[in-house]
Coordinates of C-alpha atoms in Angstrom, one line a residue:
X25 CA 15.8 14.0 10.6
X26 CA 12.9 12.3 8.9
X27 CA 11.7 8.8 10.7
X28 CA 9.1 6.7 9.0
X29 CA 8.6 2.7 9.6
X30 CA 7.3 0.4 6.7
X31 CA 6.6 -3.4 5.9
X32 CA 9.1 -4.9 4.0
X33 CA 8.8 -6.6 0.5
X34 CA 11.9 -8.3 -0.4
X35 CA 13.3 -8.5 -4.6
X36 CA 16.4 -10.4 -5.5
X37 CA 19.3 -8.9 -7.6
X38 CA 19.4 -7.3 -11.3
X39 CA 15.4 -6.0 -10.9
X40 CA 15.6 -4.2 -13.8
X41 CA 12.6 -1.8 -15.7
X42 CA 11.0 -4.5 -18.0
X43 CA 10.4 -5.9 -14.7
X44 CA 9.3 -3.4 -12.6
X45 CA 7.1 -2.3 -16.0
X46 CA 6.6 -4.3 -18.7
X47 CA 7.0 -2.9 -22.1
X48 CA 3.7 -3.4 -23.3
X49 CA 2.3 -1.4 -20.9
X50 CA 3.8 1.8 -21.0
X51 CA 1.2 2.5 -24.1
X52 CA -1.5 2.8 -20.9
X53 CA -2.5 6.8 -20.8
X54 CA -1.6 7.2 -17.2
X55 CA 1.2 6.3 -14.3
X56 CA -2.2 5.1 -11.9
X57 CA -3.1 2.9 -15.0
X58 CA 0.4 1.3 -15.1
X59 CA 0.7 0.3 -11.3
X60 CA -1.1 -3.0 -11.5
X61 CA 1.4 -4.3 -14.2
X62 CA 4.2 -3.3 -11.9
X63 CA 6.4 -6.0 -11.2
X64 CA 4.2 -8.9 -13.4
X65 CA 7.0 -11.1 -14.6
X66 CA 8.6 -11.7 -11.6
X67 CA 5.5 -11.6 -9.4
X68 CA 2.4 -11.0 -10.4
X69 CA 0.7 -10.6 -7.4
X70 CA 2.6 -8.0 -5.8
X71 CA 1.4 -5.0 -7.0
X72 CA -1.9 -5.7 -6.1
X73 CA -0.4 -6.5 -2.3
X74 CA 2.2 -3.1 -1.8
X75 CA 0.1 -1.0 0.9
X76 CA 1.3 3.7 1.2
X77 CA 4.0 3.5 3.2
X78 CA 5.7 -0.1 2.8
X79 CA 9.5 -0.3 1.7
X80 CA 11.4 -2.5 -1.4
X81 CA 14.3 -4.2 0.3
X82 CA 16.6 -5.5 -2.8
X83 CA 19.9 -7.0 -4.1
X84 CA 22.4 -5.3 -6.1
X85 CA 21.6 -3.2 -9.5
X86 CA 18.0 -2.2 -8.7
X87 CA 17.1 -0.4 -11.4
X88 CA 19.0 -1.7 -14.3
X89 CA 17.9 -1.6 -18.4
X90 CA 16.1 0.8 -19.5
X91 CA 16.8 4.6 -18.6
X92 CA 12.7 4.9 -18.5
X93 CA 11.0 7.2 -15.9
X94 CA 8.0 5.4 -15.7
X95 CA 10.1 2.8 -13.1
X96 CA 10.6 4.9 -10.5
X97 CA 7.2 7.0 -11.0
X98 CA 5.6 3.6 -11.0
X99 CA 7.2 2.6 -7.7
X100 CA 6.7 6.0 -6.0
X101 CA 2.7 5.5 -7.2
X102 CA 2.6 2.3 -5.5
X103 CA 2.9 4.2 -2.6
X104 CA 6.4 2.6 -2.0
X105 CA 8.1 5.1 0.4
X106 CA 11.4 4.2 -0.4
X107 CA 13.6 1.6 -1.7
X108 CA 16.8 0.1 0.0
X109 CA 18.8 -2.1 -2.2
X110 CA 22.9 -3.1 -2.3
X111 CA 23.5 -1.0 -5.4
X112 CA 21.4 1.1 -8.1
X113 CA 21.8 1.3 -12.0
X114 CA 22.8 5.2 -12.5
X115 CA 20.5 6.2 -14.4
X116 CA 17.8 5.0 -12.3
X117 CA 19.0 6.6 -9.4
X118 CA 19.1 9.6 -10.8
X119 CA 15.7 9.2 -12.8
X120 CA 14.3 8.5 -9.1
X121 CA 15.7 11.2 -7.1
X122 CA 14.2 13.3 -10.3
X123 CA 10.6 12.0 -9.3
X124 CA 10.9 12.0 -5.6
X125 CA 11.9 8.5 -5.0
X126 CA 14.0 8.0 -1.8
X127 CA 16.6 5.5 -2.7
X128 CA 18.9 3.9 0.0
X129 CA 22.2 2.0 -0.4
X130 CA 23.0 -0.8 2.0
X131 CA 24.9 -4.2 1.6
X132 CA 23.2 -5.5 5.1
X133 CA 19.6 -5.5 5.3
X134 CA 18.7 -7.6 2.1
X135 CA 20.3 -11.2 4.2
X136 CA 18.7 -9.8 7.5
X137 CA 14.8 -9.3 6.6
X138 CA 12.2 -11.8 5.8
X139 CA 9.0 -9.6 3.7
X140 CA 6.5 -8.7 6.1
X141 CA 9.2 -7.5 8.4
X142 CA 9.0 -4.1 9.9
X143 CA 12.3 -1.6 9.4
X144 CA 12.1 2.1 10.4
X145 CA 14.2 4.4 8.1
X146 CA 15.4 7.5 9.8
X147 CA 17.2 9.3 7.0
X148 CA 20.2 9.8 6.3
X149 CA 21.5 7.8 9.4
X150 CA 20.4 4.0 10.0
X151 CA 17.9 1.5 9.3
X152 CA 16.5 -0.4 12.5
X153 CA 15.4 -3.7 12.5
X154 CA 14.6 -6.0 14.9
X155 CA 17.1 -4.3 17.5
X156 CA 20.0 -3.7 15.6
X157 CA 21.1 -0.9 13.7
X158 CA 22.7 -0.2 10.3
X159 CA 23.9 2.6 8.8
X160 CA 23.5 4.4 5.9
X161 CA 25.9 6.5 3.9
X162 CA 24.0 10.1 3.4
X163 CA 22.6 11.7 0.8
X164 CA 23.5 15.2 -0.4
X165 CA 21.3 17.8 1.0
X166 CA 20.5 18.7 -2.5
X167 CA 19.2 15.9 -3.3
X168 CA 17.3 15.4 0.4
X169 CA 15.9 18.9 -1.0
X170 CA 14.8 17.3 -3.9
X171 CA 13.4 14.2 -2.6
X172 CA 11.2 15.9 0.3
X173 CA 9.5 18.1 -2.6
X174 CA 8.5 15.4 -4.5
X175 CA 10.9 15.8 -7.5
X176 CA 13.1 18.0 -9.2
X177 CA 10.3 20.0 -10.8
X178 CA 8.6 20.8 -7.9
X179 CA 12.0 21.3 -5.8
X180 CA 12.6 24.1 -9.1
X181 CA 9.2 25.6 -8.6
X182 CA 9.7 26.3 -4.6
X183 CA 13.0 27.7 -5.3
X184 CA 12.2 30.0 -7.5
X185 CA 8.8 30.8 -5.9
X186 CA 6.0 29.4 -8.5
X187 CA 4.4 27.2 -5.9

């Protein structure tokens, strides 16, 4: 199984896409453009801060408004590896697996981290932190499929042999 470690930055509850991209800036041409508005009403600061590799700890319905793809592409661009929240909005979750996004369910970890904390993610079986394990409930092997070739087009394109 996949193992990777990551800082922690940790969001509250209802995080939804005007947050994690304001409106006004989905006009921008590209997804690169767009990162440095990510996350500006609730803190603006943060984008500017997210370092490849670090991980989004939240509360429940990450995710919700909008059915926009830009959120998760956004997120993925930031260079977040993966986001662990108590619950997801639908059609984010599925909008995020489409684009690559690893997305992990668990009602622990957001009460057990402080941000800047360090968690290592070994998929589809627990989160570590600090000594103590939680686990994780897994994810199809479809969708693992999916996620590991960066999206459902380019999952499409390996199957059927165009890449």
């Amino acid at each position: 199984m996949e193992r990777f470690t990551g800082k922690v930055w940790v969001l509250g509850d209802d995080i939804d896409t005007d947050i994690i991209i304001p409106t006004e800036y989905l006009a921008l041409k590209t997804i690169q453009d767009m990162t440095k508005y990510a996350f500006s009403p609730l803190r603006p600061e943060l984008a500017g801060q997210i370092q490849e590799g670090d991980i989004i700890v939240a509360g429940k319905n990450f995710g919700c408004g909008s059915s926009r793809e830009q959120a998760p592409e956004i997120i993925k661009a930031l260079g977040i590896r993966c986001v662990i929240a108590r619950s997801f909005a639908r059609i984010f979750f599925r909008n995020s697996i489409n684009n690559g996004l690893l997305l992990i369910e668990n009602n622990e970890l957001q009460g057990a981290v402080s941000e800047g904390d360090e968690i290592t993610v070994t998929v589809n079986e627990a989160i570590s932190h600090h000594g103590k394990e939680y686990t994780i409930t897994s994810l199809p092997e479809n969708l693992v499929e999916i996620i590991n070739a960066g999206g459902l087009v380019k999952a499409m394109r390996k199957l059927n042999g165009l890449d």
